[in-house]
Coordinates of C-alpha atoms in Angstrom, one line a residue:
M1 CA -12.9 -181.0 -150.8
S2 CA -12.2 -178.5 -148.4
A3 CA -10.4 -175.0 -149.4
Q4 CA -6.5 -175.3 -148.8
P5 CA -5.0 -172.3 -146.3
L6 CA -4.1 -170.5 -148.6
E7 CA -0.3 -169.1 -148.4
P8 CA 1.0 -165.9 -146.2
R9 CA 1.7 -163.3 -148.9
R10 CA 4.8 -161.6 -149.8
P11 CA 5.3 -157.8 -149.3
S12 CA 5.5 -156.0 -152.8
L13 CA 9.5 -155.0 -153.6
A14 CA 7.9 -151.7 -152.0
E15 CA 6.6 -152.9 -149.4
R16 CA 9.5 -154.1 -148.6
R17 CA 11.6 -150.6 -149.2
K18 CA 8.9 -149.0 -146.6
S19 CA 9.4 -151.3 -143.9
E20 CA 13.5 -150.9 -144.3
T21 CA 13.2 -147.5 -144.4
R22 CA 11.0 -147.2 -141.4
M23 CA 12.9 -149.3 -139.7
E24 CA 16.5 -147.1 -140.3
I25 CA 14.8 -144.0 -139.3
A26 CA 13.7 -146.5 -136.5
R27 CA 17.3 -147.3 -135.6
T28 CA 18.8 -143.5 -136.5
A29 CA 16.3 -142.4 -134.1
A30 CA 16.8 -144.9 -131.3
R31 CA 21.2 -144.3 -131.2
L32 CA 20.3 -140.1 -131.0
F33 CA 17.7 -140.4 -128.4
A34 CA 20.5 -142.4 -126.4
E35 CA 23.6 -140.5 -126.9
H36 CA 22.2 -137.3 -126.5
G37 CA 18.4 -137.8 -125.3
T38 CA 14.8 -136.4 -127.3
A39 CA 14.9 -133.1 -126.1
E40 CA 18.3 -132.1 -127.8
V41 CA 17.3 -134.1 -131.2
T42 CA 14.5 -133.1 -133.9
A43 CA 13.2 -134.9 -136.6
D44 CA 14.8 -133.3 -139.4
Q45 CA 18.4 -134.5 -137.5
I46 CA 16.8 -137.9 -137.8
A47 CA 15.0 -137.6 -140.5
S48 CA 19.1 -136.2 -142.0
E49 CA 20.9 -139.3 -140.7
S50 CA 18.7 -141.6 -141.8
G51 CA 18.8 -140.4 -144.6
V52 CA 15.7 -139.0 -146.2
A53 CA 14.1 -135.9 -146.8
L54 CA 11.9 -134.2 -143.1
R55 CA 8.9 -135.0 -145.6
T56 CA 9.1 -138.3 -146.5
F57 CA 10.7 -139.1 -142.1
Y58 CA 6.6 -137.6 -141.5
R59 CA 5.2 -140.4 -143.3
Y60 CA 6.8 -142.9 -141.3
A61 CA 6.0 -140.5 -138.4
R62 CA 3.7 -138.2 -136.3
T63 CA 6.7 -137.0 -133.8
K64 CA 10.3 -137.8 -133.3
E65 CA 9.9 -140.5 -129.7
D66 CA 7.0 -142.1 -132.9
A67 CA 10.0 -142.5 -134.5
V68 CA 11.3 -145.7 -132.5
E69 CA 8.5 -147.7 -131.8
P70 CA 9.1 -150.3 -134.7
L71 CA 12.4 -150.6 -132.7
L72 CA 11.5 -151.5 -129.6
A73 CA 7.6 -153.7 -131.0
A74 CA 10.3 -155.5 -133.6
G75 CA 10.6 -158.0 -131.2
A76 CA 7.0 -158.2 -129.6
Q77 CA 5.8 -158.8 -132.5
R78 CA 7.8 -161.4 -133.2
W79 CA 7.1 -163.6 -130.8
L80 CA 3.3 -163.1 -131.1
A81 CA 3.6 -164.3 -134.7
E82 CA 6.3 -167.5 -132.9
I83 CA 2.6 -167.9 -130.3
A84 CA -0.3 -167.6 -132.1
A85 CA 1.5 -169.8 -135.2
G86 CA 1.3 -173.1 -132.8
G87 CA -2.0 -173.3 -133.2
R88 CA -3.1 -174.4 -129.7
I89 CA -2.8 -172.7 -126.8
P90 CA 0.4 -172.7 -125.9
T91 CA 1.9 -174.0 -121.9
S92 CA 4.9 -172.6 -120.1
A93 CA 8.1 -174.2 -122.4
D94 CA 5.8 -172.8 -125.2
F95 CA 5.6 -169.5 -124.2
E96 CA 9.4 -168.8 -123.6
A97 CA 11.3 -171.7 -126.5
A98 CA 9.3 -168.1 -128.9
A99 CA 10.7 -165.8 -126.3
I100 CA 14.0 -167.3 -126.8
R101 CA 13.5 -167.9 -130.7
S102 CA 11.9 -164.0 -131.2
L103 CA 14.9 -162.6 -129.1
T104 CA 17.6 -165.0 -130.8
L105 CA 16.7 -165.1 -133.8
G106 CA 15.6 -161.6 -134.8
D107 CA 17.2 -158.6 -133.7
S108 CA 20.8 -158.0 -134.5
P109 CA 23.4 -157.5 -131.8
E110 CA 24.0 -153.5 -132.1
D111 CA 20.6 -153.6 -133.4
L112 CA 20.2 -154.8 -129.3
E113 CA 23.2 -152.8 -128.4
I114 CA 20.7 -149.9 -129.5
T115 CA 17.5 -151.0 -128.0
R116 CA 19.4 -151.1 -124.7
G117 CA 20.5 -147.4 -124.4
L118 CA 17.4 -146.7 -126.0
L119 CA 15.9 -148.2 -122.6
Q120 CA 18.6 -146.8 -119.6
A121 CA 17.2 -143.5 -120.8
M122 CA 13.6 -143.7 -121.4
D123 CA 14.0 -143.8 -117.4
S124 CA 14.5 -140.2 -117.7
D125 CA 12.5 -139.3 -120.7
P126 CA 8.3 -139.6 -119.7
A127 CA 8.5 -139.2 -124.5
L128 CA 10.0 -142.7 -124.5
R129 CA 8.3 -144.2 -121.1
A130 CA 5.2 -143.4 -122.7
I131 CA 5.8 -145.2 -125.4
W132 CA 7.2 -148.1 -124.7
H133 CA 4.4 -148.5 -122.1
R134 CA 1.8 -147.9 -125.1
I135 CA 4.0 -150.8 -127.3
N136 CA 4.0 -153.2 -124.2
L137 CA -0.2 -152.7 -123.4
E138 CA -0.5 -153.9 -127.3
A139 CA 1.5 -156.1 -127.3
E140 CA -0.2 -157.5 -123.8
R141 CA -3.9 -156.6 -125.9
D142 CA -2.7 -158.8 -129.1
L143 CA -1.7 -161.7 -127.2
H144 CA -5.2 -162.3 -125.2
R145 CA -6.2 -162.4 -128.3
I146 CA -4.7 -165.0 -129.9
L147 CA -5.2 -167.1 -126.2
V148 CA -9.0 -166.2 -127.2
E149 CA -8.7 -167.6 -130.3
L150 CA -6.5 -170.4 -130.2
S151 CA -9.1 -171.2 -127.0
A152 CA -11.3 -173.7 -126.8
P153 CA -14.6 -172.1 -125.5
Q154 CA -15.3 -173.2 -122.3
A155 CA -12.2 -171.4 -121.4
D156 CA -12.2 -169.4 -118.0
P157 CA -11.6 -166.4 -119.4
F158 CA -10.1 -164.5 -116.9
Q159 CA -7.3 -166.7 -116.5
L160 CA -7.0 -166.7 -120.3
R161 CA -6.8 -162.3 -119.9
L162 CA -4.1 -163.4 -116.6
T163 CA -1.8 -165.5 -118.9
A164 CA -1.6 -162.5 -121.4
A165 CA -0.9 -159.6 -119.2
S166 CA 1.6 -162.2 -116.3
A167 CA 3.5 -163.1 -120.1
A168 CA 4.1 -160.1 -121.9
G169 CA 4.2 -158.4 -118.4
A170 CA 7.2 -161.1 -117.6
I171 CA 8.9 -160.4 -121.5
R172 CA 9.1 -156.1 -119.6
V173 CA 10.1 -156.8 -116.8
A174 CA 12.9 -158.4 -118.5
L175 CA 14.3 -155.8 -120.4
E176 CA 14.6 -153.3 -117.9
L177 CA 16.1 -154.9 -116.0
W178 CA 18.9 -156.6 -118.7
A179 CA 18.8 -152.6 -120.0
A180 CA 19.7 -151.3 -116.4
A181 CA 22.2 -153.9 -116.4
D182 CA 24.2 -153.0 -118.5
G183 CA 26.1 -156.1 -118.5
P184 CA 24.5 -159.3 -117.2
V185 CA 22.1 -160.0 -114.0
E186 CA 23.6 -162.1 -111.4
G187 CA 25.2 -164.6 -113.6
I188 CA 22.0 -164.9 -117.0
G189 CA 23.1 -162.1 -118.8
S190 CA 20.9 -162.5 -123.1
P191 CA 17.6 -160.7 -123.2
A192 CA 15.9 -163.8 -123.7
D193 CA 17.1 -166.1 -120.9
L194 CA 16.3 -163.2 -118.5
V195 CA 13.0 -163.6 -120.0
V196 CA 12.9 -167.3 -119.7
R197 CA 13.7 -167.1 -116.0
C198 CA 10.7 -164.5 -115.4
M199 CA 8.6 -166.6 -117.3
R200 CA 10.0 -168.7 -115.2
R201 CA 8.9 -167.2 -111.5
L202 CA 5.6 -166.0 -112.7
H203 CA 4.5 -169.7 -114.0
V204 CA 2.7 -167.8 -117.1
A205 CA 0.2 -170.9 -118.0
E206 CA 0.5 -172.8 -115.9

């Protein structure tokens, strides 16, 4: 008999608390950066408003700018998990459905507004831009790895790489357009709507 696949391990209470603390620090840092800019915010201020000691803050982030990474990366991680869970090379419809689920069922309205403010602040802040681009590059690489794992051995490596780049790029552009507009974009206002629109313009995976 073949072995049955193992159920995903449920995170321990300590792991869940660490994850919650890390996200709370990220939310606080993002809010402060959006309101004041990174130059005016200190790591000590982020730690204090997050309710943790400065020493604890540095267990979760190497620099004050790095603290926002969990918030910015959460949507991409959910989207990648959706793609991987499909068990096959995704079609355009699969990419769109995964994006809608990950963006609609993930961040709270408050987190979305914090993220929007952070992406707006990024335009004039090289440190935040560097983190945002790093997150997007890592998401593209992770997506490429997932596509390789799901594809047949004879799959075209050029097509897989291009698909990963275009899909990840569509999400990045959509979120940046949404943040910059600070309101509906040509009648399509939600991040999920804009992601789908960008993907259809690029004909991802077709």
